[in-house]
Coordinates of C-alpha atoms in Angstrom, one line a residue:
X68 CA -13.7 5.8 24.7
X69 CA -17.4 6.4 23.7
X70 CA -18.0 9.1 20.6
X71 CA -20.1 11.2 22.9
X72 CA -16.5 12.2 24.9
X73 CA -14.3 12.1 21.7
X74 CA -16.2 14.9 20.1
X75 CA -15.1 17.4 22.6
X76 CA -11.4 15.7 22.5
X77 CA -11.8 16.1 18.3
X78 CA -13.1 19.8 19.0
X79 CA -9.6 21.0 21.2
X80 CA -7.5 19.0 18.1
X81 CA -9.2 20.9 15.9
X82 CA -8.0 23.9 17.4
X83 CA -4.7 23.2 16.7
X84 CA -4.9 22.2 12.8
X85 CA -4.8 23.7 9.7
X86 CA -8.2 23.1 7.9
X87 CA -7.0 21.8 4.1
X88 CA -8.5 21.5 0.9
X89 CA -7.3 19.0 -1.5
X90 CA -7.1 18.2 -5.0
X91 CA -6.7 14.5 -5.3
X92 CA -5.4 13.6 -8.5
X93 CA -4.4 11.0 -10.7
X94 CA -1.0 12.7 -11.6
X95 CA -0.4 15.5 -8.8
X96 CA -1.5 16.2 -5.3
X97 CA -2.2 20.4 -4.6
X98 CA -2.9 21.4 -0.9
X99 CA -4.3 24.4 -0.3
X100 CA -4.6 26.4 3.0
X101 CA -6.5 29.5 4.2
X102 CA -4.7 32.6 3.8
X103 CA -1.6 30.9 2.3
X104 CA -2.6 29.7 -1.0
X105 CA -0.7 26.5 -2.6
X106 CA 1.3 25.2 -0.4
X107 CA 1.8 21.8 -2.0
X108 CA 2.4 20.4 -5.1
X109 CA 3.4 16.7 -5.6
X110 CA 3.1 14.0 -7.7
X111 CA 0.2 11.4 -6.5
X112 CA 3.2 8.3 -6.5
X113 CA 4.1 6.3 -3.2
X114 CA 7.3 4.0 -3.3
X115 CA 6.6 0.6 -1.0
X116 CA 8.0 -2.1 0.1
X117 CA 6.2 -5.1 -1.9
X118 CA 6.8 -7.6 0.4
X119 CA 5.6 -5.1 3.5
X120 CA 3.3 -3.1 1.9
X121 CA 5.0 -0.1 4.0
X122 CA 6.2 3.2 2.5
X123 CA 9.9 3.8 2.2
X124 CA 12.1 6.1 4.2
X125 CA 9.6 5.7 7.3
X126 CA 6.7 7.1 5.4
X127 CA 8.3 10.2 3.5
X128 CA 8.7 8.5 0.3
X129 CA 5.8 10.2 -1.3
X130 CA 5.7 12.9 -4.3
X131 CA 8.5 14.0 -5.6
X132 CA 10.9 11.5 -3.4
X133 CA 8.6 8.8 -5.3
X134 CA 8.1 9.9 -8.6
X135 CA 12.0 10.0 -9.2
X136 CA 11.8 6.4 -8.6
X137 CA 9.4 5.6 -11.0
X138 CA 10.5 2.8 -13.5
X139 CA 13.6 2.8 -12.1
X140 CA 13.0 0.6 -8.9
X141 CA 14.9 -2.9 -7.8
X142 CA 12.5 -5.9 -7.8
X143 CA 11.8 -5.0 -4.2
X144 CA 10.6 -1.3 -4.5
X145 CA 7.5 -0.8 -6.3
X146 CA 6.9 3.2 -7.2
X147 CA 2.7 3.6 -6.9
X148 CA 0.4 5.8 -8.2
X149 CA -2.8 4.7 -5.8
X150 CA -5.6 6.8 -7.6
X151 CA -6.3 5.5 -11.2
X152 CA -8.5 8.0 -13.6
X153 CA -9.1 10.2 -10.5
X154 CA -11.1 7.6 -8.1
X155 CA -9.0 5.3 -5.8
X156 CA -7.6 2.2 -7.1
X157 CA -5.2 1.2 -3.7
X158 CA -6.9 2.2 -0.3
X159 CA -4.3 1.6 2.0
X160 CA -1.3 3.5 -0.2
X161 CA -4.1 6.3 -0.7
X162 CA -4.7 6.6 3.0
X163 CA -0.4 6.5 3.6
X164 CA -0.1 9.7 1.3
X165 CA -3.0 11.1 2.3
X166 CA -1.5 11.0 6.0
X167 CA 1.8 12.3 4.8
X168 CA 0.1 15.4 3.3
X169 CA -1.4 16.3 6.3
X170 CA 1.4 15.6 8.4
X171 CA 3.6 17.8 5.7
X172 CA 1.0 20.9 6.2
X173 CA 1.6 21.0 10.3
X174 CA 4.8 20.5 9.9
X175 CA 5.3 16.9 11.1
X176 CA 2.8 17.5 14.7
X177 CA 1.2 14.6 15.7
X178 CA -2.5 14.8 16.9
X179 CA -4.2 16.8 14.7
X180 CA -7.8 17.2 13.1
X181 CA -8.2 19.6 10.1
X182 CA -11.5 19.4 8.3
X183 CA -10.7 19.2 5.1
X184 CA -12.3 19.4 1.6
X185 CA -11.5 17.2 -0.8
X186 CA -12.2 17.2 -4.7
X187 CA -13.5 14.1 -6.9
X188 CA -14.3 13.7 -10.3
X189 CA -18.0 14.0 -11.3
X190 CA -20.2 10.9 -11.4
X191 CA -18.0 8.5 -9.0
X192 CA -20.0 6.1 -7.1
X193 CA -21.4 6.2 -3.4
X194 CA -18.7 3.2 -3.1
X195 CA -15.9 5.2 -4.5
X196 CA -17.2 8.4 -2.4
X197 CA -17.0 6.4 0.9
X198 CA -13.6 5.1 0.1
X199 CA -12.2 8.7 -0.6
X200 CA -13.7 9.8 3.2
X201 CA -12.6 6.9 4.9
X202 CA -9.2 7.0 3.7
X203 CA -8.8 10.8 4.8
X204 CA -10.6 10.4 8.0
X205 CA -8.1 7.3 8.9
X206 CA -5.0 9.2 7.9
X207 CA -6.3 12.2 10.6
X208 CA -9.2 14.5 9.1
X209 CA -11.6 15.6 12.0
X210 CA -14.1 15.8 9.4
X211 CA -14.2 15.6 5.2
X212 CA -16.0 17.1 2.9
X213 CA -16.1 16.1 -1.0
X214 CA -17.2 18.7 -3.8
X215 CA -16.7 17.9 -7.6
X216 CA -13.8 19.0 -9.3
X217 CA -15.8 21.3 -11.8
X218 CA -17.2 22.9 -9.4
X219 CA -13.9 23.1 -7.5
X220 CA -12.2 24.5 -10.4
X221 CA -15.5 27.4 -10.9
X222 CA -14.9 28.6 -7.7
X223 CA -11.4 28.5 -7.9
X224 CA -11.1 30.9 -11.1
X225 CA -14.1 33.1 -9.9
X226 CA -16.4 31.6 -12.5
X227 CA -20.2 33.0 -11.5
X228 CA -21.4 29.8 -10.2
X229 CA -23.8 30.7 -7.2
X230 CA -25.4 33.2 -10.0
X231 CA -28.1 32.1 -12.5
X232 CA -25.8 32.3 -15.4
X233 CA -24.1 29.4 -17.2
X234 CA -20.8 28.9 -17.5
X235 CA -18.7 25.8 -19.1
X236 CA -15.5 24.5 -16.9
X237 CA -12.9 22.1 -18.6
X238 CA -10.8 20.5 -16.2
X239 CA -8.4 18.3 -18.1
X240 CA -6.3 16.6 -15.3
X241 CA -4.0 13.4 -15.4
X242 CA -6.0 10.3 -15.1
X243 CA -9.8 12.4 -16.5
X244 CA -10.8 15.2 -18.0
X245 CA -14.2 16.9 -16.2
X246 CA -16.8 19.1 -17.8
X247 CA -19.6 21.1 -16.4
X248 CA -21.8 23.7 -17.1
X249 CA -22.1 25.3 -13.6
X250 CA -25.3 27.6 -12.4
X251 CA -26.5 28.5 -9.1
X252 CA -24.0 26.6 -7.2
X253 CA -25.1 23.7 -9.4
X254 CA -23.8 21.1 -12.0
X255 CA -26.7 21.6 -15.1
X256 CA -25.0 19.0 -17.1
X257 CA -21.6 17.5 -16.4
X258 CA -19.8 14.5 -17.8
X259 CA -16.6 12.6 -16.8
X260 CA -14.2 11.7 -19.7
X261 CA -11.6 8.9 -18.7
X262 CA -9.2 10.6 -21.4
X263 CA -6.3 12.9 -20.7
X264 CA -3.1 13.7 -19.8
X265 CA -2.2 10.4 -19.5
X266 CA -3.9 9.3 -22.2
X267 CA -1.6 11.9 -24.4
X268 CA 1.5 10.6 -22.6
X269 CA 0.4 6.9 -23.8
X270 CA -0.2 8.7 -27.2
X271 CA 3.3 9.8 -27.5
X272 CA 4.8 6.2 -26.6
X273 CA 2.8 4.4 -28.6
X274 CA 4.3 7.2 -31.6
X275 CA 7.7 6.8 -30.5
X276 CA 7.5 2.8 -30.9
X277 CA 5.8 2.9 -33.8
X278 CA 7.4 5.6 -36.0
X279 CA 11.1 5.6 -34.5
X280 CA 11.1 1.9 -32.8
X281 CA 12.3 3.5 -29.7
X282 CA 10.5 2.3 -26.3
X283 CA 10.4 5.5 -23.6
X284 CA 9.1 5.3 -20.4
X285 CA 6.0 7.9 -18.9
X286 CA 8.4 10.4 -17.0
X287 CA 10.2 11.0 -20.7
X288 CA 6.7 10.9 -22.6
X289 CA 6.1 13.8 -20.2
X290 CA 8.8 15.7 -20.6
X291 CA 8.3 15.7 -25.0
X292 CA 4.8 17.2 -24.2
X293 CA 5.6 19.5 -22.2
X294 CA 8.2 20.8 -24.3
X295 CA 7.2 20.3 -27.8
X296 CA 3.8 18.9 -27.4
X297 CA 0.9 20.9 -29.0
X298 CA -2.6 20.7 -29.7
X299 CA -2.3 23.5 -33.0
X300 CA 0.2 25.1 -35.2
X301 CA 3.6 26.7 -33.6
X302 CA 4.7 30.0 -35.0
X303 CA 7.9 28.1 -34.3
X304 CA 7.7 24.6 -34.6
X305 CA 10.2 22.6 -32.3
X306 CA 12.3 19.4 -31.9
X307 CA 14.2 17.6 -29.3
X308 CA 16.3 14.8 -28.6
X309 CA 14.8 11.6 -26.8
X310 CA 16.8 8.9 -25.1
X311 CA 15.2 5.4 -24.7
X312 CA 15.5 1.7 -25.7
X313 CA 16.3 0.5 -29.2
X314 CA 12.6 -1.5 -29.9
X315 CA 14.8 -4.2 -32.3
X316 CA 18.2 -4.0 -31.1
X317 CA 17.3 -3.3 -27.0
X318 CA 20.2 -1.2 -26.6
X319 CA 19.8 2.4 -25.4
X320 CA 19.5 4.9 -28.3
X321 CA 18.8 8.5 -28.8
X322 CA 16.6 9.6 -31.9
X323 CA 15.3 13.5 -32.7
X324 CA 11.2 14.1 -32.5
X325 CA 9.7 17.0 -33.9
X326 CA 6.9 19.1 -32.8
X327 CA 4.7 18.8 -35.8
X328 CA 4.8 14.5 -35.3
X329 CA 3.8 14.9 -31.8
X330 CA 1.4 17.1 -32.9
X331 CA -0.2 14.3 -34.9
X332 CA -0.3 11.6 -32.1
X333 CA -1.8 14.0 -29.8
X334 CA -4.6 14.9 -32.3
X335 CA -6.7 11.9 -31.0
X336 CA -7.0 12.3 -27.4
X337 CA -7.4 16.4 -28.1
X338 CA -10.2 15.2 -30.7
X339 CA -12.0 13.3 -27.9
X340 CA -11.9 15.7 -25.0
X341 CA -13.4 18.5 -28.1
X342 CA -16.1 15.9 -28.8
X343 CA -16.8 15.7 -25.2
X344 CA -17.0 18.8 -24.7
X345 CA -19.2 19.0 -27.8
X346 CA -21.7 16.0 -26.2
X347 CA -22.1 19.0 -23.4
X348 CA -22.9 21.8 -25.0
X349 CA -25.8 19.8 -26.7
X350 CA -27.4 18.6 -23.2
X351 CA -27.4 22.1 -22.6
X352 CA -30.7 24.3 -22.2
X353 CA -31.6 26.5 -24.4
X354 CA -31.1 29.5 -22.1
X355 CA -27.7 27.8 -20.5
X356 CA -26.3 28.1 -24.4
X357 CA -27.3 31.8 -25.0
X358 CA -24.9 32.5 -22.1
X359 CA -21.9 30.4 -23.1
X360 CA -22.0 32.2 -26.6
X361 CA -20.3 34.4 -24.4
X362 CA -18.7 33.1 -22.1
X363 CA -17.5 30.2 -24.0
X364 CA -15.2 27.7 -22.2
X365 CA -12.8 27.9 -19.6
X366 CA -9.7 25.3 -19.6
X367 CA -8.3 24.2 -16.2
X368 CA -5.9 21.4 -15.5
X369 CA -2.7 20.2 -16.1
X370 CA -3.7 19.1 -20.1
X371 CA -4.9 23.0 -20.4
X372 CA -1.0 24.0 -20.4
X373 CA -0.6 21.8 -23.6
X374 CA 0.2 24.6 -26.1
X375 CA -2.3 25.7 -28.5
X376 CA -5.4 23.9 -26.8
X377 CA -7.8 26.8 -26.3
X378 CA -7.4 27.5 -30.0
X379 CA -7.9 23.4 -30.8
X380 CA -11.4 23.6 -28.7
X381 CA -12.7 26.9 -30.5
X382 CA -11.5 26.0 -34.1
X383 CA -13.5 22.6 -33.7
X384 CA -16.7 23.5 -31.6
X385 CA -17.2 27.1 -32.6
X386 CA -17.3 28.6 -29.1
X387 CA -15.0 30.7 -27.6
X388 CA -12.2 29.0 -25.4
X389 CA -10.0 29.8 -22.8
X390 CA -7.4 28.8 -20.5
X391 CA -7.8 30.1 -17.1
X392 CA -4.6 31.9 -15.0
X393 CA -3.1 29.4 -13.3
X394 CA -4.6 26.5 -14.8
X395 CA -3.1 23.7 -12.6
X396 CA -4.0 25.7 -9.1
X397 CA -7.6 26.3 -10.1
X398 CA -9.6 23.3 -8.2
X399 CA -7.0 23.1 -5.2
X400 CA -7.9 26.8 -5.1
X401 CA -12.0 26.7 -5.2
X402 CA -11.4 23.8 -2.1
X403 CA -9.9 26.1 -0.1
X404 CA -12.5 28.9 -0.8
X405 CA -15.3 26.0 -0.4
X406 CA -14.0 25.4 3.3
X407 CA -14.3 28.9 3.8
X408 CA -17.8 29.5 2.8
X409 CA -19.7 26.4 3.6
X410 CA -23.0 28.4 4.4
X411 CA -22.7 29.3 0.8
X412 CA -21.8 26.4 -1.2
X413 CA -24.1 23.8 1.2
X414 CA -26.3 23.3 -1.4
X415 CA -23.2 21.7 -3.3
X416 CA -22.6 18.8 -0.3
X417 CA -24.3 15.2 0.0
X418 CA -26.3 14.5 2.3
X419 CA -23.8 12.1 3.7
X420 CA -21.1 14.9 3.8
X421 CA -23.2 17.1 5.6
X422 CA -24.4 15.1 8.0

């Protein structure tokens, strides 16, 4: 069918979809839609087959179906997490969750077109841009739009970033942590950091090997820093019990970890997100730091729940920090608002996405 009839086609499709933003992440996929706010949230892991290539339970092994699988699976069944430090490592698993997603949103409907909006880290490649709109436009977008994720996650905690004021986002997600000054709908200075929150999980295996000779998998590493993990001091400090594999023996064994030890394995990849942060603030322009002596930082992401961070990033840079209601929302958020003030925010598209 030539293009020229398929645009009208697309246009009556369109009609009948859901227009979505995305936040494409290394650990967690959030969807958000217009009017009705989150309405996923699911871990970025796809079981396949390894011989077939094809996605278990006729597709709908994706989330949180997959990430209960994960290092748990026969020799058969591999448990995938397609996007590696936020930029797409596996095209044809990213385009089989992607396709899921959208399928999820309109309730399982075949033929539909949403536009869609989709975040990416800051500095990713023309190659790796292409690769992210390709794979949503073969699993079903009508059309795709890409913004950076510091600038998703501005807009998506009302920062001021279509005003001529500075202001300093810190998105620590799973696979990177992004930081930009934002100013008239604008990154001044931004920088991508491949360090964070699963960086810290690594942190906290390497510890537990090291210090107890107890091997734990990243679902468990999760779970102590959630619970106990911490970037400063705890008016009550914690401890909890962890299950694993005996490093010498390789028997299953249970040991106690404390807060305050975690603590100290998490120190380095806190240290290096602070000192990226820090690289930041001195690119800034003069006038750009007079505002953030004020406004200081803002803490999004996943890594931004860690206990105690905000006070880490102030103590060690001298600014004021914060972390930002509903931390983990904030870029799926700002995608949403993007898609619905495009007029606004076109100054933020490529001129490839806005063709």
């Amino acid at each position: 069918m030539p293009a020229n009839l398929l645009k009208p086609f697309e246009w009556v499709l369109g009609r009948f979809s859901v227009d979505m933003g995305i936040d494409l992440g290394t650990a967690n996929t959030l969807v958000s839609v217009r009017g009705r706010g989150i309405i996923l949230n699911e871990p970025s892991v796809v079981a396949v087959n390894k011989d077939t290539g094809e996605v278990l339970l006729d597709g709908m092994a994706v989330g949180n179906t997959a990430k209960a699988m994960l290092g748990k699976t026969p020799g058969a069944i591999e448990a995938v997490r397609p996007l590696k430090h936020g930029v797409i490592a596996d095209f044809d698993v990213t385009e089989k969750m992607l396709r899921y997603f959208i399928k999820k949103v309109h309730e399982d409907r075949h033929w539909v077109k949403p536009r869609v909006v989709i975040a990416v880290p800051v500095g990713i490649t023309p190659v790796e841009r292409r690769a992210v709109i390709h794979s949503a436009e073969r699993a079903g977008a009508r059309k795709v739009y890409l913004i950076d994720e510091p600038m998703a996650a501005g807009i998506g905690v009302g920062l001021p970033v279509t005003e001529p004021r500075g202001s300093l986002i810190v998105d620590i997600g799973g696979g990177t942590t992004e930081i930009a000054v934002l100013s008239l709908a604008g990154g001044v200075v931004a920088t991508s950091l491949r360090k964070a929150g699963d960086d810290m999980d690594e942190a906290i295996i390497n510890h537990l090997r090291r210090q107890h000779n107890l091997l734990i998998g990243e679902q468990t590493a999760e779970r102590v820093k959630l619970t106990i993990g911490s970037a400063s001091e705890m008016d009550q400090e914690l401890s909890m019990e962890v299950k694993g594999r005996d490093y010498i023996t390789g028997l299953p064994r249970r040991t106690t970890v404390t807060s305050i030890e975690v603590r100290e394995a998490l120190s380095y990849p806190v240290q290096e997100i602070c000192e990226a942060i820090r690289g930041i603030l001195e690119e800034a322009p003069p006038e750009i730091s007079a505002d953030l002596c004020d406004s200081g930082v803002t803490l999004v992401g996943g890594g931004a729940l860690l206990y105690g961070i905000a006070l880490a990033v102030t103590e060690q840079l001298g600014v004021p920090a914060r972390v930002a209601d509903e931390p983990l929302s904030a870029v799926a958020r700002g995608t949403s608002i993007f898609l619905d003030n495009l007029e606004v925010f076109s100054r933020v598209l490529t001129a490839e996405e806005d063709a």
